[in-house]
Coordinates of C-alpha atoms in Angstrom, one line a residue:
Chain A
M1 CA 0.0 0.0 0.0
G2 CA 2.9 2.3 0.9
I3 CA 4.5 1.5 -2.5
E4 CA 1.4 2.5 -4.3
K5 CA 1.1 5.7 -2.3
N6 CA 4.7 6.6 -3.1
L7 CA 4.0 5.9 -6.9
V8 CA 0.9 8.0 -6.8
H9 CA 2.8 10.9 -5.3
R10 CA 5.6 10.6 -7.9
A11 CA 3.0 10.3 -10.7
K12 CA 1.2 13.4 -9.5
K13 CA 4.5 15.3 -10.1
G14 CA 4.6 14.0 -13.7
D15 CA 7.0 11.1 -13.2
I16 CA 6.2 8.9 -16.3
L17 CA 8.1 5.8 -15.0
A18 CA 6.2 5.9 -11.6
F19 CA 2.9 6.3 -13.5
E20 CA 3.7 3.3 -15.8
E21 CA 4.7 1.2 -12.7
L22 CA 1.5 2.4 -11.0
I23 CA -0.8 1.3 -14.0
S24 CA 1.0 -2.0 -14.7
G25 CA -1.4 -4.7 -13.9
Y26 CA -4.5 -2.6 -14.7
E27 CA -3.9 -2.2 -18.4
K28 CA -5.2 -5.7 -19.2
K29 CA -8.4 -5.4 -17.3
V30 CA -9.0 -1.9 -18.7
Y31 CA -8.2 -3.1 -22.2
N32 CA -10.6 -6.1 -21.9
T33 CA -13.3 -3.8 -20.4
V34 CA -13.0 -1.5 -23.3
Y35 CA -12.9 -4.3 -25.8
R36 CA -16.1 -5.9 -24.4
F37 CA -17.8 -2.5 -24.5
F38 CA -17.0 -1.7 -28.1
N39 CA -16.4 -5.3 -29.4
N40 CA -13.6 -4.0 -31.5
K41 CA -9.8 -4.6 -30.9
E42 CA -8.6 -1.4 -32.7
D43 CA -11.0 0.7 -30.8
A44 CA -10.0 -1.0 -27.7
M45 CA -6.4 -0.2 -28.2
D46 CA -7.0 3.4 -29.0
I47 CA -9.5 4.1 -26.3
T48 CA -7.4 2.4 -23.7
Q49 CA -4.5 4.5 -24.5
E50 CA -6.7 7.5 -24.3
I51 CA -7.9 6.4 -20.9
F52 CA -4.4 6.1 -19.5
I53 CA -3.4 9.5 -20.9
K54 CA -6.5 11.0 -19.3
I55 CA -5.4 9.3 -16.1
Y56 CA -2.0 10.7 -16.2
V57 CA -3.1 14.2 -17.0
S58 CA -5.8 14.0 -14.1
M59 CA -3.4 12.5 -11.5
K60 CA -3.3 15.9 -9.7
N61 CA -7.1 15.7 -9.2
F62 CA -6.8 12.2 -7.6
K63 CA -7.9 13.0 -4.0
E64 CA -6.8 9.7 -2.6
S65 CA -10.1 9.4 -0.7
S66 CA -11.1 6.5 -2.9
S67 CA -8.7 3.7 -3.9
F68 CA -6.6 4.4 -7.0
S69 CA -8.1 1.3 -8.8
T70 CA -11.7 2.5 -8.2
W71 CA -10.7 6.0 -9.5
L72 CA -8.9 4.5 -12.5
Y73 CA -11.9 2.3 -13.5
R74 CA -14.3 5.2 -13.1
I75 CA -12.2 7.2 -15.6
A76 CA -12.1 4.2 -17.9
V77 CA -15.9 3.7 -17.8
N78 CA -16.7 7.4 -18.2
T79 CA -14.3 7.5 -21.2
C80 CA -16.0 4.5 -22.8
I81 CA -19.4 6.1 -22.4
D82 CA -18.2 9.3 -23.8
F83 CA -16.7 7.6 -26.9
F84 CA -19.8 5.5 -27.3
R85 CA -22.0 8.7 -27.2
K86 CA -19.7 10.4 -29.8
Q87 CA -19.7 7.3 -32.0
K88 CA -23.5 6.9 -31.9
E89 CA -25.1 8.2 -35.0
I90 CA -28.7 8.0 -33.8
V91 CA -29.2 9.1 -30.3
V92 CA -31.4 6.5 -28.5
P93 CA -32.7 7.7 -25.1
I94 CA -31.2 5.7 -22.3
N95 CA -34.0 4.1 -20.5
D96 CA -34.2 1.1 -18.1
E97 CA -37.7 0.4 -19.5
I98 CA -36.6 -1.0 -22.9
S99 CA -39.5 -2.2 -25.2
D100 CA -39.7 -5.7 -26.6
S101 CA -39.7 -4.2 -30.1
M102 CA -36.6 -2.4 -29.5
V103 CA -34.8 -5.5 -28.2
T104 CA -35.7 -7.2 -31.5
K105 CA -34.5 -4.3 -33.4
I106 CA -31.2 -3.8 -31.7
G107 CA -30.7 -7.6 -31.6
I108 CA -28.0 -9.6 -33.3
P109 CA -28.1 -10.6 -37.1
Q110 CA -30.2 -13.7 -37.9
R111 CA -28.2 -16.9 -38.0
S112 CA -29.5 -20.5 -38.8
P113 CA -29.6 -23.1 -35.9
E114 CA -26.8 -25.1 -37.7
E115 CA -24.5 -22.1 -37.5
I116 CA -25.0 -21.5 -33.9
A117 CA -24.3 -25.1 -32.9
E118 CA -20.5 -24.3 -32.5
S119 CA -19.5 -23.0 -29.1
N120 CA -17.5 -20.1 -30.7
E121 CA -20.6 -19.1 -32.4
V122 CA -22.5 -19.1 -29.1
I123 CA -19.8 -16.8 -27.7
N124 CA -20.1 -14.5 -30.7
I125 CA -23.9 -14.4 -30.2
I126 CA -23.6 -13.5 -26.6
E127 CA -20.8 -10.8 -27.4
D128 CA -23.1 -9.3 -29.9
A129 CA -26.1 -9.4 -27.6
I130 CA -24.0 -7.7 -24.9
N131 CA -23.0 -5.1 -27.4
S132 CA -26.6 -4.3 -28.2
L133 CA -27.6 -3.5 -24.5
P134 CA -28.2 0.1 -23.6
E135 CA -24.9 1.5 -22.4
E136 CA -25.6 1.7 -18.6
Q137 CA -26.8 -2.0 -18.4
R138 CA -24.0 -3.0 -20.8
I139 CA -21.2 -1.6 -18.6
C140 CA -22.8 -3.2 -15.5
I141 CA -23.0 -6.6 -17.1
I142 CA -19.4 -6.3 -18.4
L143 CA -18.0 -5.3 -15.0
R144 CA -20.0 -7.9 -13.1
D145 CA -20.4 -11.0 -15.3
I146 CA -17.3 -10.7 -17.5
Q147 CA -14.7 -8.8 -15.2
G148 CA -16.0 -10.2 -11.9
F149 CA -16.2 -6.9 -9.9
S150 CA -18.4 -7.0 -6.9
Y151 CA -21.7 -5.1 -6.7
L152 CA -20.1 -2.7 -4.1
E153 CA -17.0 -2.1 -6.4
I154 CA -19.4 -1.4 -9.3
S155 CA -21.4 1.1 -7.3
D156 CA -18.2 2.9 -6.4
I157 CA -16.9 2.9 -10.0
L158 CA -20.2 4.1 -11.3
N159 CA -20.7 6.4 -8.4
C160 CA -24.3 5.3 -8.0
S161 CA -26.3 3.3 -5.4
L162 CA -26.0 -0.4 -4.8
G163 CA -29.7 -0.7 -5.6
T164 CA -29.3 0.9 -8.9
V165 CA -26.4 -1.5 -9.8
K166 CA -28.4 -4.5 -8.8
S167 CA -31.3 -3.3 -10.9
R168 CA -29.3 -2.6 -14.0
I169 CA -27.6 -6.0 -13.8
S170 CA -30.8 -7.8 -13.3
R171 CA -32.5 -5.9 -16.1
G172 CA -29.5 -6.3 -18.4
R173 CA -29.5 -10.1 -17.9
R174 CA -33.2 -10.4 -18.7
I175 CA -32.7 -8.3 -21.8
L176 CA -29.9 -10.5 -22.9
R177 CA -32.1 -13.6 -22.2
K178 CA -34.9 -12.0 -24.4
I179 CA -32.4 -11.5 -27.3
L180 CA -31.1 -15.1 -27.0
I181 CA -34.6 -16.5 -26.9
D182 CA -35.4 -14.6 -30.1
K183 CA -32.3 -16.0 -31.7
E184 CA -33.3 -19.5 -30.7
L185 CA -30.1 -20.0 -28.9
F186 CA -31.6 -21.9 -26.0
T187 CA -33.6 -24.2 -28.4
V188 CA -30.4 -25.2 -30.0
K189 CA -28.4 -25.6 -26.9
G190 CA -31.4 -27.4 -25.1
V191 CA -31.4 -25.0 -22.2
Chain B
M1 CA -49.0 -16.6 -11.1
A2 CA -46.9 -13.9 -12.8
D3 CA -47.3 -11.6 -9.7
N4 CA -46.0 -14.5 -7.7
C5 CA -43.0 -15.0 -9.9
D6 CA -42.0 -11.3 -9.9
K7 CA -40.9 -11.6 -6.3
Y8 CA -38.4 -14.2 -7.2
N9 CA -36.6 -12.1 -9.7
M10 CA -33.9 -10.8 -7.3
I11 CA -33.5 -14.2 -5.6
I12 CA -32.9 -15.8 -8.9
D13 CA -30.0 -13.5 -9.6
K14 CA -28.6 -14.2 -6.1
Y15 CA -29.2 -17.8 -6.5
I16 CA -27.2 -18.0 -9.8
E17 CA -24.4 -16.1 -8.3
G18 CA -24.4 -18.2 -5.1
R19 CA -25.1 -15.2 -2.9
V20 CA -28.5 -16.6 -1.7
S21 CA -29.4 -17.2 2.0
Y22 CA -30.5 -20.7 3.1
E23 CA -34.1 -19.6 3.5
E24 CA -34.2 -17.8 0.1
K25 CA -32.6 -20.9 -1.5
K26 CA -35.2 -23.2 -0.1
L27 CA -38.0 -20.8 -1.1
L28 CA -36.9 -20.6 -4.7
E29 CA -36.1 -24.2 -5.1
E30 CA -39.7 -25.0 -3.8
H31 CA -41.1 -22.5 -6.3
I32 CA -39.2 -23.7 -9.4
K33 CA -40.4 -27.3 -8.8
T34 CA -43.9 -26.1 -9.7
C35 CA -43.1 -23.2 -12.0
D36 CA -41.7 -24.0 -15.4
K37 CA -41.4 -20.3 -16.4
C38 CA -39.0 -19.5 -13.4
Q39 CA -37.2 -22.8 -13.8
K40 CA -36.4 -22.0 -17.4
E41 CA -35.3 -18.5 -16.4
V42 CA -33.0 -19.8 -13.8
S43 CA -31.4 -22.2 -16.3
Q44 CA -31.2 -19.7 -19.1
L45 CA -29.7 -16.9 -17.0
A46 CA -27.3 -19.4 -15.5
F47 CA -26.2 -20.3 -18.9
I48 CA -25.7 -16.6 -19.8
I49 CA -23.7 -15.9 -16.7
N50 CA -21.5 -19.0 -17.1
T51 CA -20.7 -18.1 -20.7
C52 CA -19.9 -14.6 -19.8
N53 CA -17.6 -15.8 -16.9
S54 CA -15.9 -18.1 -19.4
L55 CA -15.1 -15.3 -21.9
K56 CA -11.4 -15.4 -22.3
S57 CA -9.4 -12.2 -21.6
L58 CA -7.5 -10.8 -24.5
E59 CA -3.8 -10.2 -24.1
V60 CA -2.8 -6.5 -24.4
P61 CA -1.0 -6.0 -27.8
S62 CA 2.8 -5.8 -27.3
S63 CA 2.9 -2.4 -28.9
F64 CA 0.6 -1.0 -26.2
M65 CA 3.1 0.2 -23.6
P66 CA 5.9 1.5 -25.9
C67 CA 3.1 3.5 -27.7
L68 CA 1.6 4.7 -24.5
H69 CA 5.1 5.8 -23.3
N70 CA 5.7 7.9 -26.3
K71 CA 2.3 9.5 -26.0
L72 CA 3.0 10.2 -22.3
L73 CA 6.3 11.9 -23.2
Q74 CA 4.5 14.0 -25.6
V75 CA 1.9 15.0 -23.1
R76 CA 4.6 15.7 -20.5
S77 CA 6.4 18.1 -22.9
D78 CA 3.0 19.8 -23.8
I79 CA 2.3 20.2 -20.0
D80 CA 5.8 21.6 -19.4
S81 CA 5.5 24.1 -22.3
N82 CA 2.0 25.2 -21.1
S83 CA 3.1 25.5 -17.5
S84 CA 5.5 28.4 -18.1
S85 CA 4.0 31.7 -17.2
F86 CA 2.6 34.3 -19.8
L87 CA 5.1 36.8 -18.5
G88 CA 7.9 34.4 -18.7
D89 CA 7.0 33.5 -22.3
F90 CA 6.7 37.1 -23.2
L91 CA 10.1 38.0 -21.9
K92 CA 11.6 35.0 -23.5
D93 CA 10.1 36.0 -26.8
I94 CA 11.4 39.5 -26.4
K95 CA 14.9 38.3 -25.5
T96 CA 15.0 36.0 -28.5
L97 CA 13.6 38.6 -30.9
L98 CA 15.9 41.3 -29.5
L99 CA 19.0 39.2 -30.0
E100 CA 17.7 38.3 -33.5
Y101 CA 17.2 41.9 -34.5
F102 CA 20.4 43.1 -32.9
Y103 CA 22.4 40.6 -34.9
N104 CA 20.5 40.7 -38.1
S105 CA 19.0 44.2 -38.3
K106 CA 19.8 47.7 -37.1
K107 CA 16.3 49.0 -37.7
I108 CA 15.2 48.3 -34.1
L109 CA 18.2 50.1 -32.8
A110 CA 17.5 53.1 -35.0
I111 CA 13.9 53.1 -33.9
A112 CA 14.7 52.8 -30.3
L113 CA 17.3 55.6 -30.4
S114 CA 15.1 58.0 -32.4
V115 CA 12.1 57.5 -30.0
F116 CA 14.4 58.0 -27.1
I117 CA 15.9 61.3 -28.4
I118 CA 12.6 62.6 -29.7
S119 CA 10.7 61.9 -26.4
T120 CA 13.6 63.5 -24.4
F121 CA 13.3 66.7 -26.4
L122 CA 9.6 66.6 -26.2
I123 CA 9.7 66.2 -22.4
K124 CA 12.0 69.2 -22.2
F125 CA 9.6 71.4 -24.1
I126 CA 6.4 70.0 -22.5
D127 CA 7.4 69.7 -18.9
I128 CA 8.1 73.5 -18.4
E129 CA 6.8 73.3 -14.8
M130 CA 9.7 70.9 -14.0
F131 CA 12.2 73.5 -15.2
E132 CA 10.4 76.4 -13.6
Q133 CA 11.0 74.8 -10.3
K134 CA 14.7 75.0 -10.9
P135 CA 15.3 78.8 -10.2
I136 CA 12.8 78.6 -7.3
Y137 CA 14.7 75.8 -5.8
K138 CA 18.0 77.5 -6.3
E139 CA 16.7 80.8 -4.8
Q140 CA 15.5 78.8 -1.9
I141 CA 18.9 77.3 -1.5
N142 CA 20.5 80.6 -1.9
T143 CA 18.3 82.2 0.7
E144 CA 18.9 79.4 3.1
S145 CA 22.7 79.5 2.4
N146 CA 22.7 83.4 2.8
E147 CA 20.8 83.0 6.1
L148 CA 23.4 80.5 7.2
K149 CA 26.2 82.8 6.1
S150 CA 24.7 85.8 8.0
L151 CA 24.3 83.6 11.0
N152 CA 28.0 82.6 10.6
K153 CA 29.0 86.3 10.2
E154 CA 27.0 87.1 13.5
M155 CA 28.8 84.3 15.2
V156 CA 32.1 85.4 13.9
D157 CA 31.3 89.0 15.1
D158 CA 30.2 87.8 18.4
N159 CA 32.9 85.3 18.8
K160 CA 36.1 85.8 16.9
E161 CA 36.8 82.1 16.9
L162 CA 35.4 81.0 13.6
P163 CA 33.7 77.6 13.7
L164 CA 35.4 76.1 10.5
E165 CA 33.8 72.8 11.0
F166 CA 30.3 74.4 11.0
E167 CA 31.0 76.3 7.7
A168 CA 32.4 73.1 6.0
K169 CA 29.3 71.2 7.0
N170 CA 27.0 73.9 5.6
H171 CA 28.8 73.7 2.2
I172 CA 28.3 69.8 2.2
E173 CA 24.6 70.0 3.0
E174 CA 24.3 72.6 0.3
E175 CA 26.0 70.4 -2.3
N176 CA 24.0 67.4 -1.3
L177 CA 20.8 69.2 -1.7
V178 CA 21.7 70.4 -5.2
K179 CA 22.9 66.9 -6.1
T180 CA 19.6 65.2 -4.9
N181 CA 17.6 67.8 -6.7
L182 CA 19.5 67.2 -10.0
S183 CA 19.4 63.4 -9.9
F184 CA 15.6 63.5 -9.1
K185 CA 15.1 65.8 -12.1
I186 CA 17.2 63.5 -14.4
I187 CA 15.4 60.4 -13.3
K188 CA 12.0 62.2 -13.9
M189 CA 13.3 63.4 -17.3
L190 CA 14.4 59.9 -18.3
I191 CA 11.4 57.8 -17.1
I192 CA 9.0 59.0 -19.8
P193 CA 11.5 58.7 -22.8
V194 CA 12.4 55.2 -21.5
V195 CA 8.9 54.1 -21.3
F196 CA 8.2 55.4 -24.7
T197 CA 11.2 53.6 -26.1
I198 CA 10.2 50.3 -24.5
T199 CA 6.6 50.6 -25.7
A200 CA 7.9 51.3 -29.3
V201 CA 10.2 48.3 -29.1
I202 CA 7.5 46.0 -27.8
L203 CA 5.0 47.2 -30.5
W204 CA 7.7 46.7 -33.3
I205 CA 8.4 43.2 -31.9
S206 CA 4.8 42.2 -31.7
K207 CA 4.1 43.5 -35.2
N208 CA 7.0 41.6 -36.6
K209 CA 6.2 38.5 -34.6
G210 CA 2.7 38.5 -35.9

């Protein structure tokens, strides 16, 4: 803990080597979170770099009241959402109450049952389904079900209540289920 | 039945994640024995969560850290260049440009000299009040020194022993007063031309820099 504090102080003064040492170990998790959010390796590389540059520039604003990792993931998530909003051509209102017709519309492309028999294909379908979730539910599902953060950690990162996090995750999972039912994934897998 | 099922929603999430209490677990297991809908929901959500958990992490590309390092160096140099003060930058610019002009052009020198000479002469004509003070001041000094001399004379008349030290002291005080007065006038005379010259040089540099 003392080592991290020392690195934080040096990084706040602009020490690049200290900063690189400080973030080593986080880059993989951040890169994967970004990759799952955008489902694109090139975007993931560029946005992750952007995130770490943002963190380096904002180091002086890090108050040390929260843990460095929470603060780092908060910047990562906010940057992802900012990029996503910029990328979005059509602005869809963010609403927890997503309609069934919308789920069908934003769902994955049609595939035949034979095609989805392969396990890789199942993963692709689930990745696409996650990618079609509204951003707030998507980030919660990524942090919880893929990256394995606790509910409390997610509420700290997203700076929202535990209840909101639980509700977003629960709702997100049910939207995923609806998409996968529509794509007949469970019929093929016999679930 | 649907109303009944809704209350199991949160328990289902906890059940799949293994965070459910013993009582909740028993309650849900009893319910799904008789409810096909919830039983399907449990198995399908469990499938989704298990698949998500099993998604492999990608390795960060090898070029990631070197690329980030170069970007950080660039950011660092940008921060350093921006952190220098406006005044510091301005003085730096003036220094560079002055050196450049002194070595490459004599125009700036000619302008500075002309402005200085012209403004000095203008001040001489305009600031009459300042020159009018000169005789008044001299008269005052003369009166004062005459008074001192007469006092000395009285003293000499009264007492034949002349206080030489006292006379010398008076002379020094007189000289000092004239000197202070003169240096004050010179400073006053020079301030305005110097300010004019500096302004002209700054304007010339800004114009040429732009």
